[in-house]
Amino acid sequence: MAVTILIKGGRVIDPASKRDEIGDVWIVDGKIAASGHAPQRTIEARDQWVVPGLIDLHVHLREPGHEAKETIASGCAAAVAGGFTSVACMANSGQPLDSAMAIRYVLDRAREAGSARVFPIGAVTKGLRGEQLAEIGLMAKAGAKAFSDDGVPIVNSEIMRRALEYAAMFGSCIVSHCEDPDLTRGALINEGRVATELGLRGWPSVAEASMAARDVMLARWTGGRVHIAHVSARETVEVIRAAKRNGVRVTAEAAPHHVTLTEERLREYDSRFKMNPPLRTAEDVESVLAALADGTIDCIASDHAPHTTEEKEQELAACPNGVVGLETTLGVVLTDLVTNGKLSATRAVEAMTVNPARILGVPYGTLAVGAPGDITVIDPARKWTVDPAKFRSKGRSTPWAGRTLKGAAAVTIVEGRIVHDV
Ligand code: DOR
Ligand code: ZN
């Protein structure tokens, strides 16, 4: 049950209402209120940040079908532990989310789990096969907040065109996993110096940038809205920057690993650094980070992609792409980007709250009076060491295992319910 909560004396950062000041925040009847009385719960937030509940718009929850990797309940538990009050989940579970029934299934399981909000992303094509459009309209009516075949690219431009047009009728965007598969077949890591030295086949940046260029052109042509997932390359940033300048309805996200780590980490063939798109060069990292700082890239999204330990412990060529991120994203962003001044606190919060909310078209990500009472209280000074054995997620593979981070979610509140409190 929602109780009256007073969060006292914290640094309130709400980019949606351009607020950054010391103050109190009230939640009454599950909503943000200007004031209240007789709080049942008072949270002392001195030296802490009080921000809208964090939103991660790129998460793989794996259910239905791959429950050994993650379930909706385990993924939601990981989300709230990491400070996320909402996650959008991708359609590439074991049973692709390509029907209204599948969308309803995810929403039901999320309701049962009762912690983070889950916004299902429906598949663009039936079975994620890239051949026939899925029932976008029916899925939108059932509660899908965006559409994507993420995990695999949509190669057929006619399908992408129709998908953009169709989704626009429901106010939704297409989340594009940009990859030209003819350019990446057999590739394990970035095409570049490390791949050459190790004798591995590389994944060239142009495979991402060329598809992003096609997608922004199709968005421009159709008037539809495209969101470029996990931007990893400098050339992709240039495509998005130019498209935004031309008024194209394009948004983009970057994953924490793509703004902090480089291909150099693959020298030991360590599968904890294998994801798709791959880690790239220092110039790419610099460029993606600059784009995040200047708003060319709108959001930070984890691309939380859990796999079983058995799967990830295979040799580099055999192990699947993907690392978990829900429980490390906030700490990594604070430690590696905000504390050292690469990204302002306001920009970081904006990229994890109001921006993803707007892209998904949901009324969260703000502390405006009357908004849903979703709040994350962040302790920016808390030091902790990443121990995958302690994750709520079933996925254990992370580039940051053993790393000491500074900054963590102290309290996570969804609709006035405290779902995480340390
Ligand atoms: O690393 C990745 N893992 N990239 C993707 O595009 C898909 C994801 C997954 O589903 O495991
Ligand atoms: Zn992807």
Short mmCIF file of C-alpha atoms and ligand atoms in Angstrom, two decimals:
data_model
loop_
_atom_site.label_atom_id
_atom_site.label_comp_id
_atom_site.label_asym_id
_atom_site.label_seq_id
_atom_site.Cartn_x
_atom_site.Cartn_y
_atom_site.Cartn_z
CA MET A 1 0.00 0.00 0.00
CA ALA A 2 1.20 3.48 -0.76
CA VAL A 3 2.04 5.45 2.34
CA THR A 4 2.85 9.11 2.81
CA ILE A 5 6.59 9.51 2.45
CA LEU A 6 8.75 12.54 3.14
CA ILE A 7 12.21 12.57 1.62
CA LYS A 8 14.03 15.24 3.53
CA GLY A 9 16.85 17.59 2.75
CA GLY A 10 18.36 15.90 -0.29
CA ARG A 11 19.77 17.38 -3.46
CA VAL A 12 16.69 17.23 -5.65
CA ILE A 13 17.67 16.84 -9.29
CA ASP A 14 14.75 16.89 -11.69
CA PRO A 15 15.89 17.86 -15.18
CA ALA A 16 12.30 17.69 -16.45
CA SER A 17 11.44 20.73 -14.33
CA LYS A 18 14.97 22.20 -14.40
CA ARG A 19 15.28 21.71 -10.67
CA ASP A 20 18.58 21.18 -8.87
CA GLU A 21 18.36 22.36 -5.27
CA ILE A 22 18.35 21.16 -1.69
CA GLY A 23 14.80 20.42 -0.63
CA ASP A 24 12.08 18.04 0.46
CA VAL A 25 9.97 15.76 -1.70
CA TRP A 26 6.64 14.31 -0.63
CA ILE A 27 4.79 11.31 -1.94
CA VAL A 28 1.12 11.23 -1.04
CA ASP A 29 -1.26 8.54 -2.33
CA GLY A 30 1.44 7.25 -4.64
CA LYS A 31 1.99 10.62 -6.31
CA ILE A 32 4.50 13.42 -5.99
CA ALA A 33 3.00 16.17 -3.82
CA ALA A 34 4.04 19.74 -2.99
CA SER A 35 3.52 19.10 0.69
CA GLY A 36 1.92 16.68 3.10
CA HIS A 37 1.47 15.90 6.75
CA ALA A 38 2.09 13.07 9.20
CA PRO A 39 4.39 11.04 6.97
CA GLN A 40 4.42 7.34 7.83
CA ARG A 41 7.95 7.23 6.57
CA THR A 42 10.64 9.90 6.60
CA ILE A 43 13.79 9.33 4.63
CA GLU A 44 16.73 11.46 5.67
CA ALA A 45 18.39 12.38 2.39
CA ARG A 46 21.11 14.77 3.51
CA ASP A 47 24.12 14.43 1.18
CA GLN A 48 22.04 12.23 -1.09
CA TRP A 49 20.45 12.86 -4.45
CA VAL A 50 16.72 12.62 -4.90
CA VAL A 51 15.90 11.98 -8.55
CA PRO A 52 12.97 10.69 -10.57
CA GLY A 53 12.90 6.88 -10.64
CA LEU A 54 15.53 5.77 -13.13
CA ILE A 55 14.32 4.26 -16.40
CA ASP A 56 16.32 1.77 -18.46
CA LEU A 57 14.87 1.47 -21.91
CA HIS A 58 17.03 -1.40 -23.12
CA VAL A 59 16.82 -4.55 -21.01
CA HIS A 60 16.56 -8.23 -21.90
CA LEU A 61 14.33 -10.03 -19.40
CA ARG A 62 14.36 -13.41 -21.26
CA GLU A 63 10.89 -14.51 -20.16
CA PRO A 64 9.00 -16.30 -21.62
CA GLY A 65 11.31 -18.99 -22.90
CA HIS A 66 14.76 -18.42 -21.44
CA GLU A 67 14.05 -18.41 -17.72
CA ALA A 68 17.42 -19.96 -16.91
CA LYS A 69 19.04 -16.71 -18.07
CA GLU A 70 16.59 -14.34 -16.35
CA THR A 71 12.95 -14.16 -15.34
CA ILE A 72 10.77 -11.10 -15.20
CA ALA A 73 10.87 -11.35 -11.39
CA SER A 74 14.68 -11.69 -11.17
CA GLY A 75 15.20 -8.93 -13.73
CA CYS A 76 12.84 -6.61 -11.87
CA ALA A 77 14.60 -7.37 -8.58
CA ALA A 78 17.91 -6.47 -10.22
CA ALA A 79 16.35 -3.29 -11.62
CA VAL A 80 15.15 -1.88 -8.32
CA ALA A 81 18.40 -2.86 -6.58
CA GLY A 82 20.20 -0.85 -9.22
CA GLY A 83 17.90 2.15 -8.76
CA PHE A 84 15.64 1.57 -11.77
CA THR A 85 11.93 1.96 -11.21
CA SER A 86 11.10 1.13 -14.82
CA VAL A 87 12.60 -1.03 -17.52
CA ALA A 88 11.62 -1.58 -21.13
CA CYS A 89 12.18 -5.18 -22.13
CA MET A 90 13.22 -6.34 -25.54
CA ALA A 91 11.20 -8.77 -27.64
CA ASN A 92 13.90 -11.41 -28.14
CA SER A 93 13.01 -13.69 -25.24
CA GLY A 94 12.85 -17.43 -25.94
CA GLN A 95 9.32 -16.90 -27.21
CA PRO A 96 9.52 -13.64 -29.14
CA LEU A 97 7.13 -10.94 -27.98
CA ASP A 98 5.36 -10.68 -31.32
CA SER A 99 1.69 -10.83 -30.35
CA ALA A 100 -0.75 -9.03 -28.06
CA MET A 101 -0.92 -12.20 -25.98
CA ALA A 102 2.82 -12.16 -25.39
CA ILE A 103 2.70 -8.49 -24.39
CA ARG A 104 -0.10 -9.20 -21.93
CA TYR A 105 1.85 -12.15 -20.55
CA VAL A 106 4.85 -9.94 -19.76
CA LEU A 107 2.65 -7.28 -18.17
CA ASP A 108 0.93 -9.92 -16.02
CA ARG A 109 4.20 -11.42 -14.84
CA ALA A 110 5.57 -7.96 -14.08
CA ARG A 111 2.50 -7.15 -12.04
CA GLU A 112 2.96 -10.38 -10.08
CA ALA A 113 6.62 -9.58 -9.49
CA GLY A 114 5.43 -6.28 -8.03
CA SER A 115 8.64 -4.28 -8.08
CA ALA A 116 9.81 -2.37 -11.15
CA ARG A 117 7.45 -1.25 -13.87
CA VAL A 118 7.96 -3.13 -17.11
CA PHE A 119 7.28 -1.63 -20.52
CA PRO A 120 7.29 -4.41 -23.09
CA ILE A 121 8.80 -3.71 -26.46
CA GLY A 122 7.04 -5.69 -29.16
CA ALA A 123 8.78 -7.40 -32.05
CA VAL A 124 8.74 -5.59 -35.39
CA THR A 125 8.55 -8.83 -37.36
CA LYS A 126 6.92 -12.17 -36.69
CA GLY A 127 9.31 -14.48 -34.86
CA LEU A 128 12.02 -11.78 -35.24
CA ARG A 129 12.64 -13.34 -38.64
CA GLY A 130 12.72 -10.02 -40.47
CA GLU A 131 10.22 -11.19 -43.07
CA GLN A 132 6.69 -10.21 -42.13
CA LEU A 133 5.50 -7.35 -39.95
CA ALA A 134 4.17 -8.46 -36.57
CA GLU A 135 0.83 -7.20 -35.22
CA ILE A 136 2.14 -3.80 -34.20
CA GLY A 137 -1.29 -2.24 -33.71
CA LEU A 138 -2.62 -5.03 -31.53
CA MET A 139 0.55 -5.05 -29.48
CA ALA A 140 0.39 -1.28 -29.03
CA LYS A 141 -3.18 -1.62 -27.76
CA ALA A 142 -2.06 -4.39 -25.39
CA GLY A 143 0.59 -2.10 -23.89
CA ALA A 144 3.75 -2.36 -26.00
CA LYS A 145 5.60 0.96 -25.72
CA ALA A 146 7.97 0.60 -28.68
CA PHE A 147 8.90 -1.97 -31.31
CA SER A 148 12.20 -3.67 -32.01
CA ASP A 149 13.80 -6.84 -33.32
CA ASP A 150 16.82 -6.01 -31.14
CA GLY A 151 19.40 -8.76 -31.12
CA VAL A 152 19.03 -8.98 -34.87
CA PRO A 153 18.92 -6.17 -37.41
CA ILE A 154 16.03 -5.49 -39.75
CA VAL A 155 17.79 -5.91 -43.05
CA ASN A 156 14.81 -5.46 -45.34
CA SER A 157 14.34 -1.71 -45.92
CA GLU A 158 10.73 -2.10 -47.05
CA ILE A 159 9.91 -3.77 -43.72
CA MET A 160 11.70 -1.02 -41.82
CA ARG A 161 9.81 1.60 -43.80
CA ARG A 162 6.40 0.04 -43.11
CA ALA A 163 7.30 -0.52 -39.47
CA LEU A 164 8.16 3.17 -39.03
CA GLU A 165 4.89 4.19 -40.67
CA TYR A 166 2.81 1.71 -38.72
CA ALA A 167 4.38 2.45 -35.34
CA ALA A 168 3.95 6.20 -35.93
CA MET A 169 0.19 5.66 -36.16
CA PHE A 170 0.35 4.62 -32.51
CA GLY A 171 2.82 7.30 -31.50
CA SER A 172 5.55 4.69 -31.03
CA CYS A 173 9.11 4.50 -32.24
CA ILE A 174 11.14 1.70 -33.77
CA VAL A 175 14.22 0.83 -31.73
CA SER A 176 16.85 -0.13 -34.25
CA HIS A 177 19.67 -2.57 -33.68
CA CYS A 178 21.90 -1.20 -36.42
CA GLU A 179 24.06 -3.86 -37.99
CA ASP A 180 24.61 -4.82 -41.60
CA PRO A 181 25.01 -8.58 -41.17
CA ASP A 182 26.90 -9.01 -44.42
CA LEU A 183 29.63 -6.86 -42.91
CA THR A 184 29.71 -8.62 -39.55
CA ARG A 185 29.40 -12.31 -40.38
CA GLY A 186 31.73 -14.34 -38.18
CA ALA A 187 32.98 -11.24 -36.36
CA LEU A 188 33.81 -11.55 -32.67
CA ILE A 189 35.23 -8.15 -31.76
CA ASN A 190 35.73 -4.71 -33.26
CA GLU A 191 37.49 -4.58 -36.61
CA GLY A 192 40.71 -2.84 -35.76
CA ARG A 193 44.11 -3.21 -34.28
CA VAL A 194 43.29 -5.76 -31.59
CA ALA A 195 41.38 -8.03 -34.00
CA THR A 196 44.26 -7.86 -36.44
CA GLU A 197 46.83 -8.67 -33.78
CA LEU A 198 44.81 -11.57 -32.42
CA GLY A 199 43.92 -12.84 -35.86
CA LEU A 200 40.19 -12.51 -35.18
CA ARG A 201 37.52 -11.49 -37.63
CA GLY A 202 36.36 -7.95 -36.95
CA TRP A 203 32.98 -6.11 -36.79
CA PRO A 204 33.56 -2.82 -38.59
CA SER A 205 31.94 0.40 -37.34
CA VAL A 206 30.54 1.05 -40.78
CA ALA A 207 28.20 -1.93 -40.33
CA GLU A 208 26.49 0.09 -37.58
CA ALA A 209 26.78 3.55 -39.10
CA SER A 210 25.52 2.58 -42.55
CA MET A 211 22.38 1.00 -41.09
CA ALA A 212 21.84 4.02 -38.85
CA ALA A 213 22.14 6.20 -41.97
CA ARG A 214 19.51 4.12 -43.74
CA ASP A 215 17.21 4.25 -40.72
CA VAL A 216 17.37 8.01 -40.28
CA MET A 217 16.68 8.41 -43.99
CA LEU A 218 13.64 6.14 -43.69
CA ALA A 219 12.49 8.05 -40.62
CA ARG A 220 12.85 11.28 -42.54
CA TRP A 221 11.02 9.86 -45.53
CA THR A 222 8.13 8.41 -43.54
CA GLY A 223 7.91 10.99 -40.77
CA GLY A 224 8.25 8.07 -38.38
CA ARG A 225 10.38 7.97 -35.27
CA VAL A 226 13.51 5.86 -34.91
CA HIS A 227 15.59 5.23 -31.80
CA ILE A 228 19.14 4.00 -32.42
CA ALA A 229 20.08 1.39 -29.82
CA HIS A 230 23.53 0.96 -28.24
CA VAL A 231 25.53 3.46 -30.31
CA SER A 232 29.14 2.32 -30.29
CA ALA A 233 30.92 4.10 -33.12
CA ARG A 234 32.07 7.59 -33.98
CA GLU A 235 30.58 7.36 -37.46
CA THR A 236 27.16 6.52 -36.02
CA VAL A 237 27.35 9.60 -33.82
CA GLU A 238 28.04 11.69 -36.92
CA VAL A 239 24.99 10.20 -38.67
CA ILE A 240 22.72 10.96 -35.71
CA ARG A 241 24.10 14.46 -35.24
CA ALA A 242 23.49 15.35 -38.87
CA ALA A 243 20.01 13.81 -38.82
CA LYS A 244 19.00 15.74 -35.73
CA ARG A 245 20.24 18.92 -37.34
CA ASN A 246 17.95 18.16 -40.27
CA GLY A 247 14.94 17.72 -38.03
CA VAL A 248 14.68 13.95 -38.37
CA ARG A 249 12.76 12.29 -35.54
CA VAL A 250 15.69 10.31 -34.24
CA THR A 251 16.85 9.54 -30.71
CA ALA A 252 19.67 7.36 -29.47
CA GLU A 253 21.13 5.60 -26.47
CA ALA A 254 24.59 4.60 -25.30
CA ALA A 255 25.46 1.71 -22.99
CA PRO A 256 27.83 2.29 -20.06
CA HIS A 257 30.40 -0.13 -21.51
CA HIS A 258 30.56 1.78 -24.79
CA VAL A 259 31.46 5.03 -23.04
CA THR A 260 34.01 3.58 -20.64
CA LEU A 261 35.77 0.54 -22.14
CA THR A 262 37.72 -0.20 -25.32
CA GLU A 263 38.58 -3.17 -27.53
CA GLU A 264 41.87 -3.44 -25.63
CA ARG A 265 39.96 -5.43 -22.99
CA LEU A 266 39.54 -8.30 -25.45
CA ARG A 267 43.26 -9.06 -25.60
CA GLU A 268 42.81 -11.85 -23.06
CA TYR A 269 39.85 -13.32 -24.94
CA ASP A 270 37.71 -12.56 -21.87
CA SER A 271 34.02 -13.23 -22.58
CA ARG A 272 32.98 -10.66 -19.96
CA PHE A 273 33.85 -8.06 -22.56
CA LYS A 274 31.97 -9.68 -25.42
CA MET A 275 28.80 -7.94 -26.46
CA ASN A 276 27.11 -6.77 -29.62
CA PRO A 277 27.97 -4.18 -30.85
CA PRO A 278 31.51 -4.76 -29.62
CA LEU A 279 33.77 -2.52 -27.54
CA ARG A 280 35.57 -0.18 -29.89
CA THR A 281 38.52 2.22 -29.86
CA ALA A 282 39.37 5.08 -27.52
CA GLU A 283 38.34 7.55 -30.26
CA ASP A 284 34.93 5.90 -30.48
CA VAL A 285 34.51 6.02 -26.71
CA GLU A 286 35.42 9.69 -26.68
CA SER A 287 33.02 10.49 -29.48
CA VAL A 288 30.06 8.54 -28.04
CA LEU A 289 30.67 10.15 -24.65
CA ALA A 290 30.84 13.64 -26.16
CA ALA A 291 27.54 12.91 -27.92
CA LEU A 292 25.99 11.85 -24.64
CA ALA A 293 27.24 15.02 -22.99
CA ASP A 294 25.95 17.34 -25.73
CA GLY A 295 22.57 15.63 -26.10
CA THR A 296 23.15 14.07 -29.52
CA ILE A 297 22.72 10.79 -27.67
CA ASP A 298 19.65 11.10 -25.48
CA CYS A 299 19.83 8.21 -23.07
CA ILE A 300 22.00 5.87 -21.09
CA ALA A 301 20.63 2.33 -21.40
CA SER A 302 22.29 -0.77 -19.98
CA ASP A 303 21.54 -3.34 -22.70
CA HIS A 304 21.28 -5.70 -19.72
CA ALA A 305 21.71 -9.03 -21.51
CA PRO A 306 21.89 -11.95 -19.05
CA HIS A 307 23.12 -15.39 -20.06
CA THR A 308 23.87 -18.44 -17.92
CA THR A 309 27.35 -18.83 -16.49
CA GLU A 310 27.81 -22.04 -18.49
CA GLU A 311 27.07 -20.14 -21.69
CA LYS A 312 29.36 -17.23 -20.90
CA GLU A 313 32.21 -19.46 -19.70
CA GLN A 314 32.70 -20.94 -23.13
CA GLU A 315 35.58 -19.78 -25.29
CA LEU A 316 35.18 -16.36 -26.88
CA ALA A 317 34.00 -17.65 -30.25
CA ALA A 318 31.29 -19.86 -28.75
CA CYS A 319 29.97 -17.67 -25.94
CA PRO A 320 26.93 -15.49 -26.54
CA ASN A 321 27.06 -11.70 -26.78
CA GLY A 322 25.91 -9.70 -23.81
CA VAL A 323 26.67 -8.57 -20.29
CA VAL A 324 24.41 -7.65 -17.39
CA GLY A 325 24.03 -4.01 -16.44
CA LEU A 326 21.04 -3.28 -14.23
CA GLU A 327 23.01 -3.46 -11.00
CA THR A 328 26.14 -1.65 -12.18
CA THR A 329 24.93 1.11 -14.53
CA LEU A 330 24.31 3.76 -11.89
CA GLY A 331 27.61 3.06 -10.11
CA VAL A 332 29.61 3.09 -13.33
CA VAL A 333 27.96 6.28 -14.57
CA LEU A 334 28.64 8.05 -11.28
CA THR A 335 32.18 6.74 -10.84
CA ASP A 336 33.51 6.90 -14.38
CA LEU A 337 31.50 9.76 -15.87
CA VAL A 338 30.04 12.12 -13.27
CA THR A 339 32.63 12.16 -10.49
CA ASN A 340 35.42 12.95 -12.90
CA GLY A 341 33.43 15.64 -14.66
CA LYS A 342 32.95 13.96 -18.04
CA LEU A 343 29.17 14.18 -17.66
CA SER A 344 27.25 16.59 -15.46
CA ALA A 345 24.96 15.16 -12.80
CA THR A 346 21.98 16.82 -14.50
CA ARG A 347 22.80 15.31 -17.88
CA ALA A 348 23.30 11.88 -16.36
CA VAL A 349 19.96 12.04 -14.57
CA GLU A 350 18.21 13.40 -17.65
CA ALA A 351 19.65 10.54 -19.72
CA MET A 352 18.24 8.01 -17.27
CA THR A 353 14.86 9.59 -16.50
CA VAL A 354 12.92 12.08 -18.57
CA ASN A 355 14.59 11.27 -21.89
CA PRO A 356 13.81 7.54 -21.90
CA ALA A 357 10.31 8.36 -20.59
CA ARG A 358 9.67 10.67 -23.54
CA ILE A 359 10.98 8.14 -26.04
CA LEU A 360 8.65 5.49 -24.64
CA GLY A 361 5.78 7.96 -24.27
CA VAL A 362 5.22 7.21 -20.58
CA PRO A 363 4.38 9.73 -17.83
CA TYR A 364 7.37 8.95 -15.60
CA GLY A 365 10.84 10.41 -15.22
CA THR A 366 9.76 13.63 -13.49
CA LEU A 367 9.22 14.92 -9.98
CA ALA A 368 6.52 17.38 -11.06
CA VAL A 369 3.65 17.63 -8.59
CA GLY A 370 1.01 15.05 -9.50
CA ALA A 371 3.45 12.77 -11.31
CA PRO A 372 3.59 9.10 -10.31
CA GLY A 373 5.58 8.64 -7.10
CA ASP A 374 8.61 6.93 -8.62
CA ILE A 375 11.82 8.10 -6.97
CA THR A 376 15.40 6.96 -6.63
CA VAL A 377 17.45 8.20 -3.70
CA ILE A 378 21.10 7.97 -4.62
CA ASP A 379 24.01 7.91 -2.22
CA PRO A 380 26.77 9.39 -4.38
CA ALA A 381 29.46 8.64 -1.78
CA ARG A 382 28.75 4.99 -1.05
CA LYS A 383 31.66 2.79 -2.04
CA TRP A 384 30.95 -0.79 -2.96
CA THR A 385 32.65 -3.59 -4.82
CA VAL A 386 30.93 -5.33 -7.71
CA ASP A 387 30.39 -8.96 -6.67
CA PRO A 388 28.41 -10.85 -9.32
CA ALA A 389 27.59 -13.59 -6.78
CA LYS A 390 25.43 -11.02 -5.01
CA PHE A 391 23.46 -9.93 -8.07
CA ARG A 392 19.69 -10.30 -8.02
CA SER A 393 19.95 -10.89 -11.73
CA LYS A 394 20.55 -14.49 -12.79
CA GLY A 395 23.18 -13.15 -15.17
CA ARG A 396 26.66 -12.92 -13.69
CA SER A 397 28.81 -11.78 -16.58
CA THR A 398 29.93 -8.19 -16.17
CA PRO A 399 33.02 -6.27 -17.25
CA TRP A 400 33.09 -4.68 -13.79
CA ALA A 401 33.42 -7.73 -11.54
CA GLY A 402 35.72 -6.87 -8.65
CA ARG A 403 35.68 -3.16 -9.41
CA THR A 404 35.08 -0.72 -6.57
CA LEU A 405 32.50 1.87 -7.52
CA LYS A 406 31.40 5.04 -5.78
CA GLY A 407 27.66 5.72 -5.83
CA ALA A 408 24.62 3.50 -5.42
CA ALA A 409 20.87 3.51 -5.10
CA ALA A 410 19.97 3.91 -1.43
CA VAL A 411 16.19 3.76 -1.78
CA THR A 412 14.01 2.91 -4.78
CA ILE A 413 10.34 3.86 -4.70
CA VAL A 414 7.69 2.83 -7.22
CA GLU A 415 4.32 4.56 -7.00
CA GLY A 416 4.91 5.37 -3.34
CA ARG A 417 6.00 1.82 -2.46
CA ILE A 418 9.52 1.31 -1.18
CA VAL A 419 10.85 -1.58 -3.27
CA HIS A 420 14.54 -1.29 -2.37
CA ASP A 421 16.07 0.14 0.78
CA VAL A 422 19.58 -0.43 2.04
O1 DOR B 1 25.14 -8.08 -26.62
C1 DOR B 1 23.98 -8.23 -26.98
N1 DOR B 1 23.16 -9.09 -26.37
N2 DOR B 1 23.56 -7.50 -28.01
C2 DOR B 1 22.36 -7.71 -28.57
O2 DOR B 1 22.02 -7.06 -29.50
C3 DOR B 1 21.48 -8.78 -28.05
C4 DOR B 1 21.77 -9.09 -26.66
C5 DOR B 1 21.14 -10.37 -26.20
O3 DOR B 1 19.95 -10.58 -26.44
O4 DOR B 1 21.83 -11.17 -25.56
ZN ZN B 2 20.96 -4.90 -29.85
#
